Coordinates of C-alpha atoms in Angstrom, one line a residue:
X143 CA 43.9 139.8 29.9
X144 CA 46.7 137.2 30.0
X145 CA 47.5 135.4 27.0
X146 CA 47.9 131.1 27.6
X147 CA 51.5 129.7 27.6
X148 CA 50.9 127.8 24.4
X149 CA 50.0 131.6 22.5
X150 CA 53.5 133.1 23.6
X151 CA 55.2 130.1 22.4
X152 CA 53.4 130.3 19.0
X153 CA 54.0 134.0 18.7
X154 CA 58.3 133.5 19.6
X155 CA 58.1 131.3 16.9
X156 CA 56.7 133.5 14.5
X157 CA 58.9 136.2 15.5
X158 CA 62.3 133.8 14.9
X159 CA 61.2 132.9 11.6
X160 CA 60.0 136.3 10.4
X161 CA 56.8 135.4 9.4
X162 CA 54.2 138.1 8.4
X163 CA 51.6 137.1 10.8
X164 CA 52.6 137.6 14.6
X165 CA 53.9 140.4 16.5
X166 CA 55.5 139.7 19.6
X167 CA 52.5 139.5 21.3
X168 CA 51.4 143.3 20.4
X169 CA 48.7 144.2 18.0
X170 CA 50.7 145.8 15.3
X171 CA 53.9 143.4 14.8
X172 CA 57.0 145.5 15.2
X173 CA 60.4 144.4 16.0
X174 CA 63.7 144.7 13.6
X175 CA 66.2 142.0 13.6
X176 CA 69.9 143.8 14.3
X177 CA 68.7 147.2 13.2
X178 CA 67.6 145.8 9.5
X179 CA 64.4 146.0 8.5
X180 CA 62.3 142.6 7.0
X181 CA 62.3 143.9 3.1
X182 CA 58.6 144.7 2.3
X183 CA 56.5 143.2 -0.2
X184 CA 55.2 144.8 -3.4
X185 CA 52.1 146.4 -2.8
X186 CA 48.7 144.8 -4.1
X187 CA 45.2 145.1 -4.7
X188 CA 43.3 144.6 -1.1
X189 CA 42.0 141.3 -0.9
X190 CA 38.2 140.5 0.2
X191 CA 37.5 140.6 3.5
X192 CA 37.7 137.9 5.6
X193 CA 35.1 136.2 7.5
X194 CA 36.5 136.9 10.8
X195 CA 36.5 140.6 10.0
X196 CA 32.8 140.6 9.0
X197 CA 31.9 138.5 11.9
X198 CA 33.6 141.1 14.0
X199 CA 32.0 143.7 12.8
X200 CA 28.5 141.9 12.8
X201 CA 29.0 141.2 16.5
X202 CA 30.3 145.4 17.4
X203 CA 27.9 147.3 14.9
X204 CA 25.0 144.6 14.1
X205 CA 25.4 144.5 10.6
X206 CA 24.9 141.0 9.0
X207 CA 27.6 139.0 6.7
X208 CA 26.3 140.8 3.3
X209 CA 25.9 144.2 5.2
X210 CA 29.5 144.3 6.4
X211 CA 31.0 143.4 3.3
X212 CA 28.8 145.6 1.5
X213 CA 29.9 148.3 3.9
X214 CA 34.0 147.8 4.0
X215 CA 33.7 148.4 0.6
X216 CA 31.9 151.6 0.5
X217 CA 33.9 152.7 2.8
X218 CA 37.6 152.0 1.1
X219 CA 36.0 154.2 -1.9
X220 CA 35.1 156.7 0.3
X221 CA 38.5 156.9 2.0
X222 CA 39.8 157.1 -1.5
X223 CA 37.6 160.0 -2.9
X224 CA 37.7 162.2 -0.1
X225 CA 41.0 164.0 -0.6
X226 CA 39.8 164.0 -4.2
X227 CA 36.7 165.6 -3.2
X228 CA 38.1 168.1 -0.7
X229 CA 40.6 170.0 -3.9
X230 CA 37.5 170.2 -5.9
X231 CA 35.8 171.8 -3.5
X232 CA 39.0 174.2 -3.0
X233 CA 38.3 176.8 0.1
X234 CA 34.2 176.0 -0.1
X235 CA 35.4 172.5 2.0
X236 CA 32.9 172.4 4.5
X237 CA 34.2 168.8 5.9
X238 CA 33.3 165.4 5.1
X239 CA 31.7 162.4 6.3
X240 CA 30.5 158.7 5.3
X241 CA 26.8 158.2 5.4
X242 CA 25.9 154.9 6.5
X243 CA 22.2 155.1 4.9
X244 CA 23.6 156.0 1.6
X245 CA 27.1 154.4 1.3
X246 CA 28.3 157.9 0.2
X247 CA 31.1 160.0 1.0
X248 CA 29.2 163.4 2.2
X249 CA 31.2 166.6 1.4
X250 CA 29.9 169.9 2.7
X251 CA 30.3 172.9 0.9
X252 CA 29.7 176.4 1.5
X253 CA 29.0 177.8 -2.1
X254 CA 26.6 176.0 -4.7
X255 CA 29.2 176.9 -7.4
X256 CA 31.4 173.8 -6.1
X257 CA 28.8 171.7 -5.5
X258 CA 28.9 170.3 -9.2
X259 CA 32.6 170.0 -9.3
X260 CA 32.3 167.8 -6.1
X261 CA 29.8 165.9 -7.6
X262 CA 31.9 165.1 -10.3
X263 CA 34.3 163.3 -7.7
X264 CA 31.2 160.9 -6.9
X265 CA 30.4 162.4 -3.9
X266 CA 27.0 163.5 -2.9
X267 CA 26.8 167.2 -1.4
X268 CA 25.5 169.3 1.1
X269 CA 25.3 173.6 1.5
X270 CA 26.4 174.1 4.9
X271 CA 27.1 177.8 6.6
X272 CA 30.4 177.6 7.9
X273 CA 34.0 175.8 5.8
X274 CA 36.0 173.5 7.6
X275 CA 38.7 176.3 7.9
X276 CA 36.2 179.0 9.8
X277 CA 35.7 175.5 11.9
X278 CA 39.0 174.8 12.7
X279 CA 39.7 178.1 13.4
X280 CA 37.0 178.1 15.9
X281 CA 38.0 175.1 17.8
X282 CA 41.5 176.5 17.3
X283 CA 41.0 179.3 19.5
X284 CA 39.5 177.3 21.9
X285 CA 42.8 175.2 22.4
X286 CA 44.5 178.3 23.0
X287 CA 42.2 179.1 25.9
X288 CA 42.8 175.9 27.4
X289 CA 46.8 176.3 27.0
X290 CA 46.8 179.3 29.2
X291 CA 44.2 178.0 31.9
X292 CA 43.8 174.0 31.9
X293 CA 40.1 173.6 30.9
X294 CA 37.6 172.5 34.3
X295 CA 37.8 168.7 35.3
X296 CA 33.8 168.4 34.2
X297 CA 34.3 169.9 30.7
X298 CA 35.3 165.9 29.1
X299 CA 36.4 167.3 25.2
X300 CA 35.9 169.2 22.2
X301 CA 36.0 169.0 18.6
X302 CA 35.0 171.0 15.1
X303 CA 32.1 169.0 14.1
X304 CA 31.0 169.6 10.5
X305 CA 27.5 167.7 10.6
X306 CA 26.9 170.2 13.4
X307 CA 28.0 173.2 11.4
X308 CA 29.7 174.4 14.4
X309 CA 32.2 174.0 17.7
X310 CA 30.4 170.5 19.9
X311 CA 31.6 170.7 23.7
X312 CA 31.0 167.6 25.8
X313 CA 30.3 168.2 29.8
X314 CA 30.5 165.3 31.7
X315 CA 26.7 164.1 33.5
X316 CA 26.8 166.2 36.4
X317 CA 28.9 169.0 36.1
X318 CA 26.3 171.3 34.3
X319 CA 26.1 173.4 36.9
X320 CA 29.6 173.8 37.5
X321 CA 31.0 176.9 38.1
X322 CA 34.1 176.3 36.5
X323 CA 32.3 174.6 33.3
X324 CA 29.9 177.5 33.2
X325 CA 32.5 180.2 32.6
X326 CA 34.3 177.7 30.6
X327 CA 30.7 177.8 28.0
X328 CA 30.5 181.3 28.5
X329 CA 33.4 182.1 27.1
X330 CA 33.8 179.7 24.4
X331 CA 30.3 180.5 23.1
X332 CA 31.3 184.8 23.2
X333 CA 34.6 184.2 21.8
X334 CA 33.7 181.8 18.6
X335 CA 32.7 183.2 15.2
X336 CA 30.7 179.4 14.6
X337 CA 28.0 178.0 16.6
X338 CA 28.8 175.6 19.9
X339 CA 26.4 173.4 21.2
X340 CA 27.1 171.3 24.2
X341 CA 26.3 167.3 24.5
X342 CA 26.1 165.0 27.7
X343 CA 29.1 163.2 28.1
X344 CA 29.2 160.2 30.3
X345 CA 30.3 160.8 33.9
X346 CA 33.7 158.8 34.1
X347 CA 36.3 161.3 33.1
X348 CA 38.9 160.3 30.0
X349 CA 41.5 158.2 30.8
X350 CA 44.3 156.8 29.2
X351 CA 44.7 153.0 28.9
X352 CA 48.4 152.5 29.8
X353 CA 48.6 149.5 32.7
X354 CA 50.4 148.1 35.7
X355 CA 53.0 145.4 34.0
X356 CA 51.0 141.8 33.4
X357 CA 53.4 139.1 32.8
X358 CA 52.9 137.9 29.6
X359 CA 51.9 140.9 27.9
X360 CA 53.7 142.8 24.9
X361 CA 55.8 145.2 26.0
X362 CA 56.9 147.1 28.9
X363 CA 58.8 150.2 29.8
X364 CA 59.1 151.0 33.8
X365 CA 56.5 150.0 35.2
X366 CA 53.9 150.2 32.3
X367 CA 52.0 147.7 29.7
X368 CA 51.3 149.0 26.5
X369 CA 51.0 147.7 22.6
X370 CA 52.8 148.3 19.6
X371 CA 51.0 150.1 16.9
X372 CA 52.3 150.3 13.9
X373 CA 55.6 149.3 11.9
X374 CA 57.7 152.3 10.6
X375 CA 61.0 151.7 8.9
X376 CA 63.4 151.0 11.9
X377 CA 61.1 150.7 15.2
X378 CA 57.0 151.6 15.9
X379 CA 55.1 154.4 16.9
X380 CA 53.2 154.1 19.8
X381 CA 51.0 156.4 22.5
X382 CA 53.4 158.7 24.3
X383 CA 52.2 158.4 27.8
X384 CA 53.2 155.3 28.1
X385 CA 56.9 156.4 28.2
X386 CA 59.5 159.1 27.6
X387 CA 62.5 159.5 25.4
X388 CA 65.1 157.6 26.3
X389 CA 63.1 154.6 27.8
X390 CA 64.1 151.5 27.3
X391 CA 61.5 149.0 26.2
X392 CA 61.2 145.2 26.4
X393 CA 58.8 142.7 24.9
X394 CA 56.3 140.5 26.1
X395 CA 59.2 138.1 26.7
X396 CA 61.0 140.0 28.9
X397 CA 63.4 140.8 26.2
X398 CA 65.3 144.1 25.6
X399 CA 63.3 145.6 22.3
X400 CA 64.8 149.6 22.2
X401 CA 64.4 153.1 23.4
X402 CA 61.9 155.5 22.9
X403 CA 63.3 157.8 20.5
X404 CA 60.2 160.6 21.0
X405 CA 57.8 160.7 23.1
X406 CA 54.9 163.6 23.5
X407 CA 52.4 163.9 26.0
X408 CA 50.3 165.6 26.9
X409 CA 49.7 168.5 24.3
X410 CA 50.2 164.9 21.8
X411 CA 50.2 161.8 22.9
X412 CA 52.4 159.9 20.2
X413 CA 56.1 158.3 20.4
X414 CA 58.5 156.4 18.6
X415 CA 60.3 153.4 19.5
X416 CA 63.5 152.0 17.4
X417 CA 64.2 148.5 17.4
X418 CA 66.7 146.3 17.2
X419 CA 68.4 143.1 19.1
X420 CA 67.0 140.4 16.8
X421 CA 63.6 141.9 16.7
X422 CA 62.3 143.1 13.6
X423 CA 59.4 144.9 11.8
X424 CA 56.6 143.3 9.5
X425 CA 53.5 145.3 8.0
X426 CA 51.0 143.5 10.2
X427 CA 48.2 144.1 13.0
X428 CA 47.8 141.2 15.1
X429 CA 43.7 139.7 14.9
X430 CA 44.1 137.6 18.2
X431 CA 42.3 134.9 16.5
X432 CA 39.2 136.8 15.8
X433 CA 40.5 137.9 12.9
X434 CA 43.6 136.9 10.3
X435 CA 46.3 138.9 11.1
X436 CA 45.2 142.3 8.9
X437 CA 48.0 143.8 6.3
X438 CA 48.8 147.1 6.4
X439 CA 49.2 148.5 3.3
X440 CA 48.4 152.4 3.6
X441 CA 47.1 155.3 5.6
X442 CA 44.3 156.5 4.1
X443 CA 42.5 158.7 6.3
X444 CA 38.5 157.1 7.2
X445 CA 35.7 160.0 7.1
X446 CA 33.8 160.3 10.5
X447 CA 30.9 157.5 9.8
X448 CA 33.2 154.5 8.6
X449 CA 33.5 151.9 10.7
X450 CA 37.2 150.9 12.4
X451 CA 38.7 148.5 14.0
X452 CA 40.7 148.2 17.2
X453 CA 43.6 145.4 18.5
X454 CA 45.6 145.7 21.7
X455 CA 47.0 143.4 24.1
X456 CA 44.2 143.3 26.7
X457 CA 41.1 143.3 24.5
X458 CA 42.4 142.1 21.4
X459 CA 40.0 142.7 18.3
X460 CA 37.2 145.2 18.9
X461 CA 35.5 147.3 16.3
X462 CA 32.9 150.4 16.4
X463 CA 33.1 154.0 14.4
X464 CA 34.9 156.9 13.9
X465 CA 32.8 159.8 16.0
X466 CA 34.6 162.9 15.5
X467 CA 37.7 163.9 14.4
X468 CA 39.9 167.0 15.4
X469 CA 38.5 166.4 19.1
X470 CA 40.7 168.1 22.3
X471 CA 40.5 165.3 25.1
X472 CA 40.7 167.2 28.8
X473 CA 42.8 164.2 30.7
X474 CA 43.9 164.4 33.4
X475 CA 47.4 165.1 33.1
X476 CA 46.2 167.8 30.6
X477 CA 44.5 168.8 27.1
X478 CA 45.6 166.4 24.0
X479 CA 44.7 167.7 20.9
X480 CA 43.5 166.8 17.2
X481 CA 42.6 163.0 18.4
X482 CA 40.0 161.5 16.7
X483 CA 37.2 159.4 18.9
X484 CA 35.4 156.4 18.2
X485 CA 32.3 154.1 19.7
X486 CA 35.8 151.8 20.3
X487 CA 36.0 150.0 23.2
X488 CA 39.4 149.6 24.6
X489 CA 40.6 149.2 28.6
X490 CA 44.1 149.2 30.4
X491 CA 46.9 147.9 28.2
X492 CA 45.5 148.7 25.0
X493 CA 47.7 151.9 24.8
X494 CA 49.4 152.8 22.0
X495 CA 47.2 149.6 20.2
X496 CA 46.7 150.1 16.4
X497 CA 43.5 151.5 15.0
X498 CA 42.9 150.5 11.3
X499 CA 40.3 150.6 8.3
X500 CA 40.2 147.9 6.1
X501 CA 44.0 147.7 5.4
X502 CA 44.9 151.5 6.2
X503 CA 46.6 152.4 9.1
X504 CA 44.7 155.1 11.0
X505 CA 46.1 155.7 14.5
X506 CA 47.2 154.6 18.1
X507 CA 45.1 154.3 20.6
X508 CA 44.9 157.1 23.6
X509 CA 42.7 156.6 26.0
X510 CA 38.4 157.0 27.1
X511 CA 36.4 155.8 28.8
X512 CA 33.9 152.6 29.9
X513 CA 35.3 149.1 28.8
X514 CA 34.7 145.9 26.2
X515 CA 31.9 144.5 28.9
X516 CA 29.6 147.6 28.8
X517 CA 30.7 149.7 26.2
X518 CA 32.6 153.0 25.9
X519 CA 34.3 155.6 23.6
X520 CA 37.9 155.7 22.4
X521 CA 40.3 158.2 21.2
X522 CA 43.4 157.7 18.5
X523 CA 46.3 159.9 17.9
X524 CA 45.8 159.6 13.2
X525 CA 49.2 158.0 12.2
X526 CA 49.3 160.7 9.8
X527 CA 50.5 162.9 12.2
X528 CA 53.0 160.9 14.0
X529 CA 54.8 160.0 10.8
X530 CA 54.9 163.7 9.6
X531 CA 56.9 165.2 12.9
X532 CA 58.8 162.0 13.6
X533 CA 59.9 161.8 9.6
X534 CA 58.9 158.2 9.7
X535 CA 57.9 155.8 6.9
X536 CA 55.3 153.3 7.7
X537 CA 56.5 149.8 6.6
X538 CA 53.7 148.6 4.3
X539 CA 52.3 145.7 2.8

């Protein structure tokens, strides 16, 4: 989707004057004026949420006004318990999730000893089999399978699912009877020490979202349109199929923005782009006028169940919720692991577009499947991550 003459102009503006609400056309603003980052603002309390935010989500989960208020704000305690909730539950962590009927942070836990000190945390609890760690294991081993022989085309992902109590493999409608994705069960179900199950996954394979260059759109490198994602001290992270180290980058002006500094994918799909040549970076995802421009002032991690929010340069403002975390994706161009997936639409261009949660940074967007017209899933590489191996510092509100 092009963006009208009269946007770009209003966004070129912003980005001369430094203003904390544009971002060079991308849904995250980042660009960094001679090298020197914009200085940051104090952090503050989260404000109330605004009415675009909880008209989007009223229009992408069907909650009313009251509802999604109601809602954001169980979910930001949640998000704020849960690492609270996972020490007190020590090696017993069985996972957690939000539950939607409750407006609780759920914590599984494998021994009934814990229970009351995770209770304590206000979080409710439930006795499950297996801990997160015999999970991860699990799916762990799995991965490796997959590293030394590329997993069949018809087998769509993967992921530890702790509501499940086990290993949840998704074939694609149509493949059951595979061969290839036979074997494939076979062995992951003999090999793991936790149940797997297998769900119907729809029959368009994952793909990434990167796109042929649009004029008008955010930024380019080569032949590809992307978005920004999120501010870091000195540049933005971004997906990393849209472009290897070294790449140079320009903005939705045409302008020269910098070079990819590190770029994984697949295995990963993350990179980091420094800036510089009067761009500059600014603690802000872009709302495309469905939303105010959102602050970023954190990244704490949402449970599976919380709603989130997408923006990228195609689709702009789209919202949904977190499905499953830990999840291998089986593109194309090979396995990516540890994404997290969403009910998210997103469609070409929206690469590399920030996910967020309330005011907390939570990822950039990968790739899935469907579109914003009839629906789809969407997977994000957790910022987390990205700013641990790059040694990055997101630039915050």
């Amino acid at each position: 989707m092009r963006r009208k003459p009269v946007v770009r102009a209003g966004l070129s503006a912003l980005l001369v004057l430094g203003a904390l609400s544009g971002a060079g056309g991308a849904f995250s603003t980042a660009a960094a004026a001679s090298g020197a980052d914009a200085p940051a603002a104090k952090p503050a309390a989260a404000s109330a949420p605004s009415a675009g935010l909880v008209r989007a989500l009223g229009r992408d989960l069907g909650l009313t006004a009251d509802q999604a208020r109601e809602r954001l704000g169980q979910e930001a305690a949640a998000m704020r318990l849960e690492s609270k909730a996972e020490r007190a539950a020590g090696a017993s962590y069985g996972g957690s999730w939000f539950d939607t009927s409750s407006g609780k942070l759920v914590v599984g836990v494998t021994s009934a000893e814990r229970a009351a000190s995770v209770r304590a945390t206000g979080a409710t609890t439930r006795i499950v089999k297996h801990s997160a760690g015999a999970l991860d294991a699990a799916k762990a081993r799995l991965d490796d399978k997959a590293r030394e022989k590329a997993a069949p085309a018809g087998v769509s992902s993967w992921s530890a699912d702790p509501r499940a109590g086990g290993v949840v493999v998704r074939v694609r409608e149509g493949s059951e009877g595979d061969a290839a994705v036979r074997a494939f069960l076979r062995e992951a179900k003999r090999s793991s020490s936790v149940p797997v199950t297998v769900e119907k996954a729809p029959a368009q394979a994952p793909t990434t979202f990167a796109a042929g260059t649009v004029g008008g759109d955010p930024y380019y490198t080569g032949n590809v349109r992307c978005s920004i994602g999120f501010s870091v001290q000195g540049g933005f992270v971004t997906a990393g199929h849209c472009g290897q180290a070294g790449g140079s980058v320009s903005g939705w002006d045409g302008s020269y923005i910098g070079n990819f500094q590190g770029s994984s994918f697949p295995g990963n799909d993350y990179a980091y782009v420094s800036v510089g040549s009067g761009w500059w970076t600014v603690p802000v995802v872009l709302g495309w006028g469905t939303v105010p421009d959102q602050l970023v002032r954190g990244s704490n991690e949402a449970p599976v169940g919380a709603s989130i929010c997408r923006s990228g340069s195609t689709t702009h403002w789209h919202c949904g919720t977190v499905l499953a975390k830990n999840e291998t994706v089986n593109y194309s161009q090979g396995a990516v692991y540890q994404m997290t997936k969403t009910s998210v639409c997103a469609e070409g261009g929206d690469s590399g577009g920030s996910f967020i949660s309330g005011d907390q940074a939570q990822g950039v967007t990968s790739g899935g499947w469907g579109n914003c017209s009839g629906g789809g899933e969407t997977w994000y590489q957790p910022i987390n991550e990205i700013l641990s191996v790059y040694g990055l510092r997101l630039h915050t509100a």
